[in-house]
Amino acid sequence: MSGLHVFPSRRIRLTPFTERVEACHVTSYTVYNHMLLPSIFVSLEDDYHHLKAHVQLWDVSAQRQVEISGPEARRLVVMLSARDLRNARPGRCYYTPITDYHGRMLNDPLILCLDENRFWLSIADSDLLLWVKALAGALGLDVQIHEPDVSPLAVQGPKATQAMERVFGAEIAKVPFFHWRPFPFKGRPLIISRSGWSKQGGFEIYLDDHSMGPELWDALWQAGQDLQIRAGGPNLIERIESGLLSYGGDITRDDTPLECGLAAYCDLDAHEFIGRNALLRQREQGITRRLVGIRLEGKGLPQLRQAWRCQYNHRDAGIVTTIIWSPDFATNLGYAMLAAHVPIHEWVEILTPIGTKRAEICALPFVKIPQ
Amino acid sequence: MSGLHVFPSRRIRLTPFTERVEACHVTSYTVYNHMLLPSIFVSLEDDYHHLKAHVQLWDVSAQRQVEISGPEARRLVVMLSARDLRNARPGRCYYTPITDYHGRMLNDPLILCLDENRFWLSIADSDLLLWVKALAGALGLDVQIHEPDVSPLAVQGPKATQAMERVFGAEIAKVPFFHWRPFPFKGRPLIISRSGWSKQGGFEIYLDDHSMGPELWDALWQAGQDLQIRAGGPNLIERIESGLLSYGGDITRDDTPLECGLAAYCDLDAHEFIGRNALLRQREQGITRRLVGIRLEGKGLPQLRQAWRCQYNHRDAGIVTTIIWSPDFATNLGYAMLAAHVPIHEWVEILTPIGTKRAEICALPFVKIPQ
């Protein structure tokens, strides 16, 4: 992929932190919600080792917010969410599958309940704003919907709390996982949640004034100097080791949450929501395919750019959605959407660009096998 | 931007032509509708000169289709489209603004009428599928909606017709602008329209079987050898010279079609559609800003990555959305969304990254000034 640059254009939006990110020598971007999302600084493996040992600043502005407010905001959020959010409480964050009328995934945001009738859907890579606006308009709901000037900056890694305490005070350490609280920065209260797209611990700061991007970055950068702070981004190796799924990669709009292992986030017996009837039918009939883990020995696989076909007993059985070498597990780890009849611990053949390889199916999350 | 690579992932989709495009040494991509769209092969200017003299193959698979079919397909399309498509005829293509309930732009597709009740919306860069699915679901319309396996390949340039005739026969030359007809390729009828995102003439072939990508590419490549055929992509210089607008760049979801100079495509007095009432009000009250052309002398501007502020009489008057050096016009040409009170032929100050520059406002399309 060397030499394949991102062509500059206003359509691929910069973030409040892009200047700082580029000063830190970002080497690889992805595009996410029409915005630059830094992927690599030193190298995938170097960034990974650093993330698991120290603390990183991640420009995740591309996690845009869909803000829903107004008298019927809660009603609309409940209608949208497979998870039962009738009793969502201010101060909490909820990971929530959002499905279409056929129960297929449109996005899997973290939903922040800001107030009784005000919510942020912190979205994965699809224009959920269009879905929400269309529903509100067609159903004549009394709500306002827009994408606010909010750009999350994530602080991730085992030393994240230390770095954050120095900027926001000791109280930050008391915020529980998937809760948010307001903390002042230069006189402006910022929403900060204990969350993030790694399992190394950390926070997301929802900066709601883009002009303050550089000073927020610099304050954390300064505070983290002796903690070996570096710029980073969601890391492919770490997120797979940790069992995190990527919408658009592992989950697509052809898949239901039940197929993706997200049944725990679908309160099918609790409330009415869009897609519920289809999901009730699928639960009743049983799923015919499911997302599983795979392990594949040996270094040297090329990086996956499109689904690789899988065979079981010489018949097509599904696809690999992502796979990468894990230094910690000393094997390649990945995900596959496979026919439900392929049992865990069975072996499948994967048609990789460098030939057919045998891989073992495993349950998620991944468990380290003692060497 | 050198060194800013696109990080490989299944989420950024490859196309049926990616293998060929990379064999032709693409050097710069953009991401469009979650898919790779080649931007540059040799250089922006070299590609531009070639496009205006010869013929190019463009992998524009990223112009995804939203297919709407079923008994109420036409009803839904009429409801969606600012343009009056009640009498849309099979065989025709319609450039159409699509607006939200507030009259703001969500997309500006080319709509292909395939049949009385079957349409393709060949979309710009936003997930219009979500908008259409939500409306159909909420309003309980009897339609099917999906993104089919259709990947347009454009053949553009003054020699496009010659190249196309050799593969599809002399009849292809008779297809009028913005019409489509089916032409067989290896026994498969392909929809081919006379259209494309340049003003150099040409066609778009809607390949509806991705496995045939390489052979379609190769057939045209072979046929164009003595025409100096090359791989290309939508070219920033040519499209600005030609007055073509880019959704996400020049047109955003904050803008109405009236502000973007698209009033001719809004049949406000003809039919009911989503956003109509807001646009009627805006027409009545008059627009307060509008998209205009700008000319700015002198080489050496950096490539625009985000809006540049404009001032008129030392007061903020709007933004530049794109600008580039035009060899043919021997000046920089661009677009600006400016306060409506700034008259054509007036001068504004543009706050570029390399200092303030004076630019002249002009009407669109651009007209060459005799040297």
XYZ file of C-alpha atoms in Angstrom, chain A residues 1-15 18 22 26-34 36-37 39-40 44 64 100-102 104 106 125-139 147 236 246-253 255 303-307 319-322, chain B residues 1-15 18 22 26-34 36-37 39-40 44 64 100-102 104 106 125-139 147 236 246-253 255 303-307 319-322:
144
model
C 0.000 0.000 0.000
C 3.018 2.258 0.104
C 2.488 5.367 -1.970
C -1.305 5.348 -1.709
C -1.893 8.780 -0.322
C -5.107 10.376 0.831
C -5.929 13.064 -1.721
C -6.528 16.367 0.118
C -10.031 17.824 -0.092
C -12.490 19.595 2.170
C -14.756 16.544 1.802
C -12.322 14.549 3.976
C -12.624 16.690 7.071
C -9.687 17.703 9.266
C -10.126 17.672 13.037
C -4.928 17.409 12.942
C 0.776 15.736 11.870
C 1.295 10.342 11.638
C 2.158 7.904 8.828
C -1.190 6.337 8.033
C -4.774 7.540 8.135
C -8.120 5.960 7.646
C -11.251 7.890 6.693
C -14.151 7.514 9.106
C -17.397 9.462 9.006
C -15.931 11.640 6.223
C -9.395 11.798 8.993
C -8.746 9.192 11.691
C -4.125 4.883 12.295
C -0.346 4.572 12.603
C 1.402 -1.018 13.927
C -19.046 12.146 15.425
C -33.028 -1.258 10.278
C -36.585 -2.546 9.817
C -35.126 -5.962 8.896
C -29.750 -5.466 10.228
C -26.843 0.349 10.791
C -18.680 4.749 10.463
C -22.068 5.387 8.837
C -24.227 8.487 8.395
C -26.644 7.630 11.183
C -27.697 11.285 11.138
C -29.696 10.557 7.956
C -31.490 7.607 9.556
C -32.417 9.593 12.650
C -33.502 12.707 10.744
C -35.684 10.697 8.375
C -37.471 8.896 11.193
C -38.069 12.068 13.159
C -39.369 13.857 10.080
C -41.559 11.051 8.777
C -43.062 10.367 12.210
C -24.175 16.988 14.465
C -5.759 -3.127 14.966
C -15.440 -2.714 13.882
C -18.631 -1.594 12.145
C -18.042 -1.737 8.390
C -15.354 -4.403 8.834
C -16.559 -7.166 11.153
C -20.167 -5.985 11.341
C -21.914 -4.819 8.158
C -25.391 -3.702 7.211
C -25.612 -8.652 9.567
C -2.804 -7.320 5.692
C -6.452 -8.056 4.926
C -8.128 -5.557 2.548
C -11.247 -7.531 1.697
C -13.007 -10.605 3.056
C -15.522 -15.227 5.380
C -12.692 -13.826 7.452
C -13.436 -10.179 8.230
C -10.092 -9.240 9.777
C 0.562 15.035 2.407
C 3.310 12.681 1.304
C 3.520 9.640 3.546
C -0.140 9.732 4.610
C -1.234 6.308 3.531
C -4.673 4.766 3.590
C -4.605 2.100 6.287
C -5.850 -1.185 4.770
C -9.088 -2.595 6.189
C -12.212 -4.322 4.926
C -14.162 -1.217 6.033
C -12.586 0.747 3.172
C -13.970 -1.378 0.356
C -12.002 -2.435 -2.705
C -13.725 -2.373 -6.092
C -8.807 -2.210 -7.797
C -3.058 -0.642 -8.788
C -2.399 4.732 -8.758
C -0.567 7.138 -6.433
C -3.418 8.777 -4.535
C -6.828 7.632 -3.382
C -9.757 9.265 -1.760
C -12.412 7.401 0.220
C -15.963 7.842 -1.027
C -19.002 5.949 0.198
C -16.698 3.733 2.298
C -11.537 3.467 -2.581
C -11.806 6.061 -5.338
C -7.606 10.303 -7.524
C -4.175 10.542 -9.115
C -2.875 16.097 -10.979
C -22.810 3.321 -5.256
C -33.915 16.943 4.383
C -37.067 18.304 6.033
C -35.322 21.678 6.376
C -30.743 21.097 3.265
C -28.317 15.236 1.763
C -20.620 10.682 -0.746
C -23.256 10.110 1.963
C -25.183 7.055 3.144
C -28.399 7.957 1.360
C -29.435 4.312 1.772
C -30.201 5.077 5.434
C -32.379 8.070 4.556
C -34.362 6.108 1.976
C -34.775 2.997 4.144
C -35.956 5.042 7.124
C -38.577 6.886 5.097
C -39.866 3.737 3.458
C -40.064 1.954 6.806
C -41.617 4.794 8.772
C -44.202 5.518 6.077
C -27.377 -1.422 -2.563
C -9.929 18.344 -9.491
C -18.641 18.093 -5.108
C -21.047 17.033 -2.365
C -19.211 17.156 0.957
C -16.785 19.750 -0.407
C -18.659 22.550 -2.165
C -22.126 21.438 -1.093
C -22.691 20.293 2.497
C -25.639 19.263 4.598
C -26.581 24.199 2.458
C -3.875 22.437 -1.819
C -7.020 23.233 0.155
C -7.803 20.752 2.973
C -10.406 22.792 4.850
C -12.473 25.895 4.172
C -15.554 30.565 2.867
C -13.639 29.115 -0.066
C -14.674 25.483 -0.514
C -12.091 24.499 -3.128
